[in-house]
């Protein structure tokens, strides 16, 4: 697995050529263990970046500042070719995969969905949730078209859930891409302007039986994810947003 782990790290850094990228994506599609490894790598990288950013806010010790100032430029080490947190992330991945009996970083069982697609959704949400006029590609007045268009594109049919009982107004939908696969994003807004999204992506997991909901926080957003009917689903909102699990439970029934 070591060779694949190195390729997976390079894949996430965008350093692979087209052939190796295709091989990695094919394995991620067919190998659950590979997807779990990618989950751990992404989560570890996020933790490492948070740690690194926290360190940047710490005051530099006076003695160290004086030493840096006194060191000639020619004698200072060249900057690393990879971010500082990459090394930290690698250590955290070893801990995540090999330590504590295979449990995730929070001591919980790994979620059904891969954190890879959730991290991509978080990045998209951070951009689009702040939009007003361009929050969605297709407005709520074309709900039937949204269901047909996005359902055909992602390869999984759905109905737009009515979440008005939670004070959510459906605004419309847009198409995203995560892990090289299309994602349908349905946008809702509360009366105070908070944007809550419901995203779904086709999955090889049949999701038989009652859905199992998984809670996690990625990049400042709270997620409630589950699998059902051959698709992965997630409700996303700001960190600390109340009621997301109830919203997800209702959406799982209505969608």
CSV table of C-alpha atoms in Angstrom, one decimal, residues 26-251:
chain,number,residue,atom,x,y,z
A,26,UNK,CA,-10.1,4.0,-10.7
A,27,UNK,CA,-8.8,2.5,-7.4
A,28,UNK,CA,-10.7,5.1,-5.3
A,29,UNK,CA,-13.9,4.1,-7.2
A,30,UNK,CA,-13.5,0.4,-6.6
A,31,UNK,CA,-11.5,0.1,-3.3
A,32,UNK,CA,-13.3,1.1,0.0
A,33,UNK,CA,-10.0,0.9,1.9
A,34,UNK,CA,-8.4,3.3,-0.6
A,35,UNK,CA,-11.2,5.8,0.0
A,36,UNK,CA,-10.8,5.5,3.8
A,37,UNK,CA,-7.1,6.2,3.4
A,38,UNK,CA,-7.9,9.3,1.4
A,39,UNK,CA,-10.4,10.3,4.1
A,40,UNK,CA,-7.7,10.1,6.7
A,41,UNK,CA,-5.2,12.0,4.6
A,42,UNK,CA,-7.6,14.9,3.9
A,43,UNK,CA,-8.7,15.1,7.6
A,44,UNK,CA,-5.2,14.9,8.8
A,45,UNK,CA,-4.2,17.7,6.4
A,46,UNK,CA,-7.0,19.8,7.6
A,47,UNK,CA,-6.0,19.3,11.2
A,48,UNK,CA,-2.4,20.0,10.4
A,49,UNK,CA,-3.3,23.2,8.6
A,50,UNK,CA,-5.4,24.3,11.6
A,51,UNK,CA,-2.4,23.6,13.9
A,52,UNK,CA,0.0,25.4,11.6
A,53,UNK,CA,-2.3,28.4,11.4
A,54,UNK,CA,-2.6,28.5,15.1
A,55,UNK,CA,1.1,28.5,15.5
A,56,UNK,CA,1.3,31.5,13.2
A,57,UNK,CA,-0.7,33.4,15.7
A,58,UNK,CA,1.8,32.6,18.5
A,59,UNK,CA,4.3,35.3,19.3
A,60,UNK,CA,7.9,34.5,18.2
A,61,UNK,CA,10.2,34.1,21.2
A,62,UNK,CA,12.5,37.1,21.5
A,63,UNK,CA,15.7,35.0,21.4
A,64,UNK,CA,14.6,33.3,18.2
A,65,UNK,CA,13.7,36.6,16.6
A,66,UNK,CA,17.1,37.9,17.5
A,67,UNK,CA,18.8,34.8,16.1
A,68,UNK,CA,16.9,35.1,12.8
A,69,UNK,CA,17.7,38.7,12.5
A,70,UNK,CA,21.4,38.1,13.1
A,71,UNK,CA,21.7,35.2,10.5
A,72,UNK,CA,23.0,36.3,7.1
A,73,UNK,CA,20.5,35.7,4.3
A,74,UNK,CA,23.0,33.4,2.5
A,75,UNK,CA,23.1,31.1,5.5
A,76,UNK,CA,19.4,30.8,5.9
A,77,UNK,CA,17.9,27.4,4.8
A,78,UNK,CA,15.9,27.4,1.5
A,79,UNK,CA,12.2,27.1,1.9
A,80,UNK,CA,10.7,23.6,1.7
A,81,UNK,CA,9.3,22.5,-1.6
A,82,UNK,CA,6.2,21.2,0.2
A,83,UNK,CA,4.0,23.0,2.7
A,84,UNK,CA,5.0,22.6,6.4
A,85,UNK,CA,1.7,20.9,7.1
A,86,UNK,CA,2.4,18.2,4.6
A,87,UNK,CA,4.9,16.5,6.9
A,88,UNK,CA,2.6,17.0,9.8
A,89,UNK,CA,-0.3,15.5,7.8
A,90,UNK,CA,1.8,12.4,7.0
A,91,UNK,CA,2.4,11.8,10.6
A,92,UNK,CA,-1.2,12.2,11.5
A,93,UNK,CA,-2.2,9.8,8.7
A,94,UNK,CA,0.0,7.1,10.2
A,95,UNK,CA,-1.7,7.8,13.5
A,96,UNK,CA,-5.2,7.7,11.9
A,97,UNK,CA,-4.6,4.5,9.9
A,98,UNK,CA,-2.5,2.5,12.3
A,99,UNK,CA,-3.4,3.8,15.8
A,100,UNK,CA,-6.3,3.3,18.1
A,101,UNK,CA,-7.5,0.1,16.3
A,102,UNK,CA,-8.4,1.8,13.1
A,103,UNK,CA,-10.6,4.5,14.5
A,104,UNK,CA,-10.8,7.9,12.9
A,105,UNK,CA,-9.1,11.0,14.4
A,106,UNK,CA,-12.1,11.8,16.5
A,107,UNK,CA,-12.3,8.2,17.9
A,108,UNK,CA,-15.3,7.4,15.9
A,109,UNK,CA,-15.9,4.8,13.1
A,110,UNK,CA,-15.2,6.2,9.6
A,111,UNK,CA,-18.2,7.7,8.0
A,112,UNK,CA,-20.0,6.0,5.1
A,113,UNK,CA,-19.2,8.8,2.6
A,114,UNK,CA,-15.6,9.7,1.8
A,115,UNK,CA,-14.3,12.9,3.3
A,116,UNK,CA,-12.8,13.6,-0.1
A,117,UNK,CA,-16.2,14.6,-1.7
A,118,UNK,CA,-17.3,16.3,1.5
A,119,UNK,CA,-14.2,18.5,1.6
A,120,UNK,CA,-14.9,19.5,-2.0
A,121,UNK,CA,-18.5,20.3,-1.1
A,122,UNK,CA,-17.2,22.4,1.8
A,123,UNK,CA,-15.0,24.4,-0.6
A,124,UNK,CA,-17.9,25.0,-3.0
A,125,UNK,CA,-20.2,26.0,-0.2
A,126,UNK,CA,-17.8,28.5,1.2
A,127,UNK,CA,-17.9,30.3,-2.1
A,128,UNK,CA,-21.5,30.0,-3.1
A,129,UNK,CA,-23.2,30.5,0.3
A,130,UNK,CA,-22.0,34.1,0.2
A,131,UNK,CA,-23.6,34.8,-3.1
A,132,UNK,CA,-26.9,36.6,-3.4
A,133,UNK,CA,-27.9,37.0,-7.0
A,134,UNK,CA,-25.8,34.0,-8.2
A,135,UNK,CA,-26.5,31.6,-5.3
A,136,UNK,CA,-27.9,29.0,-7.8
A,137,UNK,CA,-27.7,28.2,-11.5
A,138,UNK,CA,-31.4,27.3,-11.9
A,139,UNK,CA,-34.0,29.0,-9.7
A,140,UNK,CA,-36.7,27.3,-7.6
A,141,UNK,CA,-39.3,28.3,-10.1
A,142,UNK,CA,-37.9,25.5,-12.3
A,143,UNK,CA,-38.0,22.8,-9.8
A,144,UNK,CA,-39.1,20.1,-12.2
A,145,UNK,CA,-36.2,21.0,-14.6
A,146,UNK,CA,-33.7,20.8,-11.6
A,147,UNK,CA,-34.9,17.3,-10.7
A,148,UNK,CA,-34.6,16.1,-14.3
A,149,UNK,CA,-31.4,17.9,-15.2
A,150,UNK,CA,-29.4,17.1,-12.1
A,151,UNK,CA,-30.9,13.7,-11.7
A,152,UNK,CA,-29.8,12.7,-15.2
A,153,UNK,CA,-26.4,14.3,-14.8
A,154,UNK,CA,-25.4,12.6,-11.6
A,155,UNK,CA,-27.2,9.3,-12.5
A,156,UNK,CA,-29.5,9.2,-9.5
A,157,UNK,CA,-33.1,10.4,-9.5
A,158,UNK,CA,-34.5,12.5,-6.6
A,159,UNK,CA,-37.3,14.8,-5.5
A,160,UNK,CA,-36.6,18.2,-4.0
A,161,UNK,CA,-37.5,17.9,-0.3
A,162,UNK,CA,-39.9,20.3,1.3
A,163,UNK,CA,-37.9,21.7,4.3
A,164,UNK,CA,-40.2,24.7,5.0
A,165,UNK,CA,-41.0,23.2,8.3
A,166,UNK,CA,-37.5,24.1,9.4
A,167,UNK,CA,-37.9,27.7,8.2
A,168,UNK,CA,-36.0,26.9,5.0
A,169,UNK,CA,-36.9,28.3,1.6
A,170,UNK,CA,-35.8,26.4,-1.5
A,171,UNK,CA,-33.7,28.8,-3.7
A,172,UNK,CA,-32.7,26.4,-6.5
A,173,UNK,CA,-29.9,24.1,-7.6
A,174,UNK,CA,-26.5,24.0,-9.2
A,175,UNK,CA,-24.0,21.3,-10.5
A,176,UNK,CA,-20.8,20.7,-8.7
A,177,UNK,CA,-17.9,18.2,-9.3
A,178,UNK,CA,-16.2,16.2,-6.5
A,179,UNK,CA,-13.7,13.4,-7.0
A,180,UNK,CA,-14.2,13.6,-10.7
A,181,UNK,CA,-18.0,12.9,-10.3
A,182,UNK,CA,-21.0,15.3,-10.7
A,183,UNK,CA,-22.7,16.4,-7.5
A,184,UNK,CA,-26.2,17.9,-7.3
A,185,UNK,CA,-26.5,20.8,-4.9
A,186,UNK,CA,-29.9,22.0,-3.7
A,187,UNK,CA,-29.8,25.4,-1.9
A,188,UNK,CA,-32.0,26.5,0.9
A,189,UNK,CA,-32.0,29.8,2.9
A,190,UNK,CA,-33.3,30.7,6.3
A,191,UNK,CA,-35.1,33.9,7.1
A,192,UNK,CA,-31.9,35.4,8.4
A,193,UNK,CA,-30.1,34.6,5.2
A,194,UNK,CA,-28.2,31.5,6.4
A,195,UNK,CA,-27.6,29.1,3.5
A,196,UNK,CA,-28.2,25.3,4.0
A,197,UNK,CA,-27.4,22.9,1.2
A,198,UNK,CA,-28.4,19.4,0.4
A,199,UNK,CA,-25.9,17.6,-1.9
A,200,UNK,CA,-26.0,14.2,-3.5
A,201,UNK,CA,-23.7,12.1,-5.6
A,202,UNK,CA,-24.2,8.7,-7.2
A,203,UNK,CA,-22.5,5.9,-5.2
A,204,UNK,CA,-21.7,2.2,-5.5
A,205,UNK,CA,-23.0,1.8,-2.0
A,206,UNK,CA,-26.7,0.5,-2.2
A,207,UNK,CA,-27.5,2.0,1.2
A,208,UNK,CA,-29.9,-0.8,2.0
A,209,UNK,CA,-31.9,-0.5,5.2
A,210,UNK,CA,-32.5,2.5,7.4
A,211,UNK,CA,-30.0,5.3,6.7
A,212,UNK,CA,-27.2,5.8,9.2
A,213,UNK,CA,-26.4,9.5,9.8
A,214,UNK,CA,-22.8,10.6,10.3
A,215,UNK,CA,-21.9,14.0,11.9
A,216,UNK,CA,-18.6,15.7,11.2
A,217,UNK,CA,-17.1,19.2,10.8
A,218,UNK,CA,-14.9,20.0,7.8
A,219,UNK,CA,-13.3,23.4,7.1
A,220,UNK,CA,-15.7,25.3,9.3
A,221,UNK,CA,-18.9,23.6,8.2
A,222,UNK,CA,-21.1,21.0,9.9
A,223,UNK,CA,-22.1,18.0,7.8
A,224,UNK,CA,-24.7,15.3,8.3
A,225,UNK,CA,-24.2,12.5,5.7
A,226,UNK,CA,-25.8,9.2,4.8
A,227,UNK,CA,-26.2,6.7,2.0
A,228,UNK,CA,-29.4,5.4,0.5
A,229,UNK,CA,-30.8,4.1,-2.9
A,230,UNK,CA,-27.4,4.1,-4.6
A,231,UNK,CA,-26.4,7.6,-3.7
A,232,UNK,CA,-24.5,9.5,-1.0
A,233,UNK,CA,-26.2,12.5,0.6
A,234,UNK,CA,-25.1,15.3,2.9
A,235,UNK,CA,-26.7,18.3,4.5
A,236,UNK,CA,-24.2,21.1,5.1
A,237,UNK,CA,-24.5,24.3,7.1
A,238,UNK,CA,-22.3,26.7,9.2
A,239,UNK,CA,-20.5,25.2,12.1
A,240,UNK,CA,-22.8,25.1,15.1
A,241,UNK,CA,-25.9,25.4,13.0
A,242,UNK,CA,-28.7,23.8,15.0
A,243,UNK,CA,-31.2,21.2,13.6
A,244,UNK,CA,-29.0,19.8,10.8
A,245,UNK,CA,-29.7,16.2,11.9
A,246,UNK,CA,-33.4,16.8,11.9
A,247,UNK,CA,-33.2,18.4,8.5
A,248,UNK,CA,-31.2,15.4,7.2
A,249,UNK,CA,-33.7,13.0,8.7
A,250,UNK,CA,-36.6,14.7,6.9
A,251,UNK,CA,-34.7,15.1,3.6
